[in-house]
CSV table of N, CA and C in Angstrom, one decimal:
chain,number,residue,atom,x,y,z
A,1,ALA,N,-14.8,33.6,-14.4
A,1,ALA,CA,-13.9,33.7,-13.3
A,1,ALA,C,-12.6,33.1,-13.5
A,2,GLU,N,-11.4,33.6,-13.3
A,2,GLU,CA,-10.3,33.1,-13.5
A,2,GLU,C,-9.8,32.1,-12.3
A,3,ILE,N,-9.4,31.0,-12.6
A,3,ILE,CA,-8.9,30.0,-11.6
A,3,ILE,C,-7.4,30.0,-11.4
A,4,MET,N,-7.0,30.3,-10.2
A,4,MET,CA,-5.6,30.3,-9.9
A,4,MET,C,-5.0,28.9,-10.0
A,5,ALA,N,-3.7,28.8,-10.5
A,5,ALA,CA,-3.1,27.6,-10.6
A,5,ALA,C,-2.7,27.2,-9.2
A,6,ARG,N,-2.7,25.9,-8.9
A,6,ARG,CA,-2.4,25.3,-7.6
A,6,ARG,C,-0.9,25.4,-7.4
A,7,ASP,N,-0.2,25.3,-8.4
A,7,ASP,CA,1.3,25.3,-8.2
A,7,ASP,C,1.8,26.7,-8.3
A,8,LEU,N,2.2,27.3,-7.2
A,8,LEU,CA,2.6,28.8,-7.1
A,8,LEU,C,4.0,29.1,-7.2
A,9,ARG,N,4.8,27.9,-7.4
A,9,ARG,CA,6.4,28.2,-7.5
A,9,ARG,C,6.7,29.0,-8.7
A,10,ILE,N,7.8,29.7,-8.5
A,10,ILE,CA,8.3,30.4,-9.6
A,10,ILE,C,9.7,30.1,-9.9
A,11,GLY,N,10.1,30.3,-11.1
A,11,GLY,CA,11.4,29.9,-11.6
A,11,GLY,C,11.7,28.5,-12.0
A,12,ALA,N,13.0,28.4,-12.4
A,12,ALA,CA,13.5,27.2,-12.7
A,12,ALA,C,13.5,26.2,-11.6
A,13,ARG,N,13.3,25.0,-11.7
A,13,ARG,CA,13.1,23.8,-10.8
A,13,ARG,C,14.3,22.9,-10.9
A,14,GLY,N,14.7,22.5,-9.7
A,14,GLY,CA,15.8,21.5,-9.7
A,14,GLY,C,15.3,20.2,-9.9
A,15,PRO,N,16.1,19.3,-9.9
A,15,PRO,CA,15.8,17.9,-10.2
A,15,PRO,C,14.7,17.2,-9.2
A,16,THR,N,14.0,16.4,-9.5
A,16,THR,CA,12.9,15.9,-8.6
A,16,THR,C,13.5,15.0,-7.5
A,17,VAL,N,13.1,15.2,-6.2
A,17,VAL,CA,13.6,14.4,-5.1
A,17,VAL,C,12.5,13.9,-4.4
A,18,ARG,N,12.6,12.8,-3.7
A,18,ARG,CA,11.6,12.1,-2.9
A,18,ARG,C,11.8,12.5,-1.4
A,19,PHE,N,10.7,13.0,-0.7
A,19,PHE,CA,10.8,13.3,0.7
A,19,PHE,C,9.5,12.7,1.4
A,20,THR,N,9.4,12.8,2.8
A,20,THR,CA,8.3,12.3,3.4
A,20,THR,C,7.9,13.4,4.4
A,21,PHE,N,6.5,13.4,4.6
A,21,PHE,CA,5.9,14.2,5.6
A,21,PHE,C,4.9,13.3,6.4
A,22,GLU,N,5.0,13.1,7.6
A,22,GLU,CA,4.1,12.4,8.4
A,22,GLU,C,4.1,10.9,7.8
A,23,GLY,N,5.2,10.5,7.4
A,23,GLY,CA,5.3,9.0,6.8
A,23,GLY,C,4.9,8.8,5.4
A,24,VAL,N,4.5,9.9,4.7
A,24,VAL,CA,3.8,9.8,3.4
A,24,VAL,C,4.8,10.3,2.5
A,25,ALA,N,5.0,9.6,1.4
A,25,ALA,CA,6.1,10.0,0.5
A,25,ALA,C,5.5,11.0,-0.6
A,26,HIS,N,6.4,12.0,-0.9
A,26,HIS,CA,6.0,13.0,-1.9
A,26,HIS,C,7.2,13.3,-2.8
A,27,ASP,N,7.0,13.9,-4.1
A,27,ASP,CA,8.0,14.3,-4.8
A,27,ASP,C,7.9,15.9,-4.8
A,28,GLY,N,9.2,16.4,-5.0
A,28,GLY,CA,9.3,18.0,-5.0
A,28,GLY,C,10.6,18.2,-5.8
A,29,ALA,N,10.9,19.4,-6.0
A,29,ALA,CA,12.1,20.0,-6.6
A,29,ALA,C,13.2,20.2,-5.6
A,30,GLU,N,14.3,19.7,-5.8
A,30,GLU,CA,15.5,20.0,-5.0
A,30,GLU,C,15.7,21.3,-4.7
A,31,GLY,N,15.9,21.8,-3.6
A,31,GLY,CA,16.3,23.2,-3.3
A,31,GLY,C,14.9,24.2,-3.1
A,32,GLU,N,13.8,23.7,-3.3
A,32,GLU,CA,12.7,24.5,-3.1
A,32,GLU,C,12.3,24.2,-1.6
A,33,THR,N,11.6,25.2,-0.9
A,33,THR,CA,11.4,25.0,0.5
A,33,THR,C,10.4,23.8,0.8
A,34,LEU,N,10.6,23.2,1.9
A,34,LEU,CA,9.6,22.2,2.4
A,34,LEU,C,8.2,22.6,2.4
A,35,ALA,N,8.1,23.8,2.9
A,35,ALA,CA,6.7,24.4,3.0
A,35,ALA,C,6.1,24.5,1.6
A,36,ALA,N,6.9,25.0,0.6
A,36,ALA,CA,6.3,25.3,-0.8
A,36,ALA,C,6.1,23.8,-1.6
A,37,ALA,N,6.9,22.9,-1.3
A,37,ALA,CA,6.7,21.6,-1.7
A,37,ALA,C,5.6,20.9,-1.2
A,38,LEU,N,5.3,21.1,0.2
A,38,LEU,CA,4.1,20.5,0.7
A,38,LEU,C,2.8,21.1,0.3
A,39,ARG,N,2.8,22.5,0.1
A,39,ARG,CA,1.7,23.2,-0.3
A,39,ARG,C,1.4,22.8,-1.8
A,40,ALA,N,2.4,22.6,-2.6
A,40,ALA,CA,2.2,22.1,-4.1
A,40,ALA,C,1.5,20.7,-4.1
A,41,VAL,N,1.7,19.9,-3.2
A,41,VAL,CA,1.0,18.5,-3.2
A,41,VAL,C,-0.3,18.6,-2.4
A,42,GLY,N,-0.7,19.7,-1.9
A,42,GLY,CA,-2.1,19.8,-1.3
A,42,GLY,C,-1.9,19.7,0.4
A,43,VAL,N,-0.8,19.6,1.0
A,43,VAL,CA,-0.6,19.5,2.2
A,43,VAL,C,-0.6,20.9,2.9
A,44,LEU,N,-1.6,21.4,3.5
A,44,LEU,CA,-1.6,22.6,4.0
A,44,LEU,C,-1.5,22.8,5.6
A,45,THR,N,-1.9,21.7,6.4
A,45,THR,CA,-1.6,21.6,7.7
A,45,THR,C,-0.4,21.0,8.2
A,46,LEU,N,0.5,21.8,8.8
A,46,LEU,CA,1.9,21.4,9.1
A,46,LEU,C,2.0,21.1,10.7
A,47,ARG,N,1.2,21.5,11.4
A,47,ARG,CA,1.0,21.2,12.9
A,47,ARG,C,-0.4,21.9,13.4
A,48,HIS,N,-0.5,21.6,14.7
A,48,HIS,CA,-1.7,22.1,15.3
A,48,HIS,C,-1.6,22.9,16.5
A,49,ASN,N,-2.3,24.1,16.6
A,49,ASN,CA,-2.1,24.9,17.9
A,49,ASN,C,-2.1,24.1,19.2
A,50,PRO,N,-1.2,24.1,19.9
A,50,PRO,CA,-1.2,23.2,21.2
A,50,PRO,C,-2.4,23.8,22.2
A,51,VAL,N,-2.8,24.9,22.1
A,51,VAL,CA,-3.8,25.4,23.0
A,51,VAL,C,-5.2,25.0,22.5
A,52,ASP,N,-5.6,25.3,21.4
A,52,ASP,CA,-7.0,25.0,20.9
A,52,ASP,C,-7.1,23.9,19.8
A,53,GLY,N,-5.9,23.4,19.2
A,53,GLY,CA,-5.8,22.3,18.2
A,53,GLY,C,-6.2,22.8,16.8
A,54,THR,N,-6.3,24.2,16.7
A,54,THR,CA,-6.6,24.5,15.3
A,54,THR,C,-5.3,24.3,14.3
A,55,PRO,N,-5.7,24.1,13.0
A,55,PRO,CA,-4.6,23.6,12.2
A,55,PRO,C,-3.8,24.9,11.8
A,56,ARG,N,-2.5,24.6,11.7
A,56,ARG,CA,-1.6,25.8,11.4
A,56,ARG,C,-0.8,25.3,10.1
A,57,GLY,N,-0.2,26.4,9.3
A,57,GLY,CA,0.6,26.0,8.3
A,57,GLY,C,1.3,27.2,7.7
A,58,MET,N,1.8,27.1,6.5
A,58,MET,CA,2.7,28.1,6.0
A,58,MET,C,1.9,29.5,6.0
A,59,PHE,N,2.4,30.7,6.6
A,59,PHE,CA,1.8,31.9,6.7
A,59,PHE,C,2.5,33.0,6.1
A,60,CYS,N,3.6,33.3,6.7
A,60,CYS,CA,4.6,34.5,6.3
A,60,CYS,C,5.6,33.9,5.2
A,61,ALA,N,5.9,32.7,5.3
A,61,ALA,CA,6.9,32.0,4.2
A,61,ALA,C,8.3,32.6,4.4
A,62,MET,N,8.6,33.2,5.6
A,62,MET,CA,10.0,33.6,5.7
A,62,MET,C,10.6,33.4,7.1
A,63,GLY,N,9.9,32.6,7.8
A,63,GLY,CA,10.5,32.1,9.1
A,63,GLY,C,10.2,33.0,10.3
A,64,VAL,N,9.3,33.9,10.2
A,64,VAL,CA,9.0,34.9,11.3
A,64,VAL,C,7.9,34.4,12.2
A,65,CYS,N,6.9,33.9,11.5
A,65,CYS,CA,5.6,33.7,12.3
A,65,CYS,C,5.7,32.2,13.1
A,66,GLN,N,6.5,31.3,12.5
A,66,GLN,CA,6.7,30.1,13.1
A,66,GLN,C,5.4,29.3,13.1
A,67,ASP,N,4.5,29.5,12.2
A,67,ASP,CA,3.2,28.7,12.1
A,67,ASP,C,3.6,27.5,11.3
A,68,CYS,N,4.7,27.3,10.7
A,68,CYS,CA,5.0,26.1,9.9
A,68,CYS,C,6.1,25.3,10.5
A,69,VAL,N,6.3,25.4,11.7
A,69,VAL,CA,7.3,24.7,12.5
A,69,VAL,C,7.0,23.1,12.3
A,70,VAL,N,8.0,22.3,11.9
A,70,VAL,CA,7.9,20.9,11.9
A,70,VAL,C,9.1,20.3,12.6
A,71,LEU,N,9.1,19.0,12.6
A,71,LEU,CA,10.3,18.3,13.2
A,71,LEU,C,11.1,17.6,12.3
A,72,ILE,N,12.4,17.9,12.1
A,72,ILE,CA,13.3,17.3,11.3
A,72,ILE,C,14.5,16.8,12.1
A,73,ASP,N,14.8,15.5,12.1
A,73,ASP,CA,15.9,15.0,12.9
A,73,ASP,C,15.7,15.5,14.5
A,74,ASP,N,14.4,15.3,14.9
A,74,ASP,CA,14.0,15.6,16.4
A,74,ASP,C,14.4,17.1,16.6
A,75,ARG,N,14.4,18.1,15.6
A,75,ARG,CA,14.7,19.4,15.8
A,75,ARG,C,13.5,20.3,15.2
A,76,PRO,N,12.9,21.1,16.2
A,76,PRO,CA,11.8,22.0,15.6
A,76,PRO,C,12.6,22.9,14.6
A,77,ILE,N,12.0,23.1,13.4
A,77,ILE,CA,12.5,24.1,12.4
A,77,ILE,C,11.3,24.6,11.5
A,78,GLU,N,11.3,25.9,11.0
A,78,GLU,CA,10.4,26.3,10.1
A,78,GLU,C,10.4,25.6,8.8
A,79,ALA,N,9.3,25.2,8.3
A,79,ALA,CA,9.3,24.4,7.0
A,79,ALA,C,9.7,25.3,5.8
A,80,CYS,N,9.4,26.7,6.0
A,80,CYS,CA,9.8,27.6,5.0
A,80,CYS,C,11.2,28.0,4.9
A,81,ARG,N,12.0,27.6,5.8
A,81,ARG,CA,13.5,27.6,5.8
A,81,ARG,C,14.2,26.6,5.4
A,82,VAL,N,13.6,25.4,5.3
A,82,VAL,CA,14.3,24.1,5.0
A,82,VAL,C,14.3,23.9,3.5
A,83,ARG,N,15.4,23.7,2.9
A,83,ARG,CA,15.4,23.4,1.5
A,83,ARG,C,15.4,22.0,1.3
A,84,LEU,N,14.6,21.4,0.3
A,84,LEU,CA,14.4,20.1,0.0
A,84,LEU,C,15.5,19.4,-0.5
A,85,ARG,N,15.7,18.2,0.0
A,85,ARG,CA,16.8,17.3,-0.5
A,85,ARG,C,16.2,15.9,-0.5
A,86,GLU,N,16.9,15.1,-1.2
A,86,GLU,CA,16.5,13.6,-1.3
A,86,GLU,C,16.5,13.0,0.1
A,87,GLY,N,15.3,12.3,0.3
A,87,GLY,CA,15.3,11.5,1.7
A,87,GLY,C,14.9,12.4,2.8
A,88,LEU,N,14.6,13.7,2.8
A,88,LEU,CA,14.3,14.5,3.9
A,88,LEU,C,13.0,13.9,4.4
A,89,SER,N,13.0,13.9,5.8
A,89,SER,CA,11.9,13.4,6.5
A,89,SER,C,11.3,14.3,7.5
A,90,ALA,N,10.1,14.7,7.6
A,90,ALA,CA,9.7,15.6,8.4
A,90,ALA,C,8.5,15.1,9.1
A,91,THR,N,8.1,15.5,10.3
A,91,THR,CA,6.8,15.2,11.0
A,91,THR,C,6.3,16.5,11.7
A,92,MET,N,5.0,16.3,12.1
A,92,MET,CA,4.3,17.4,12.8
A,92,MET,C,5.0,17.6,14.1
A,93,LEU,N,5.0,18.8,14.7
A,93,LEU,CA,5.5,19.0,16.0
A,93,LEU,C,4.2,18.7,16.9
A,94,ARG,N,4.6,17.9,17.9
A,94,ARG,CA,3.6,17.3,18.8
A,94,ARG,C,3.8,17.9,20.2
């Protein structure tokens, strides 16, 4: 059986930048989406459903489903629409 690579990013990558999610530092490529960078480092849960507490994460990867909404600068925004930059800090929507 063929095993799929964990890193699903395609194309040339920008320089490495440091960002944080939930206070934990990670490295990613400048310009890739926050959702892709988090998935690449194994972070799949980006928030929890407010009704039943089930984990939610990147689903559509184009900003329509809003399953990947996080807080950046106290603003809710889809992680799949945010481009990674040095020092970016995001937390789960609570």
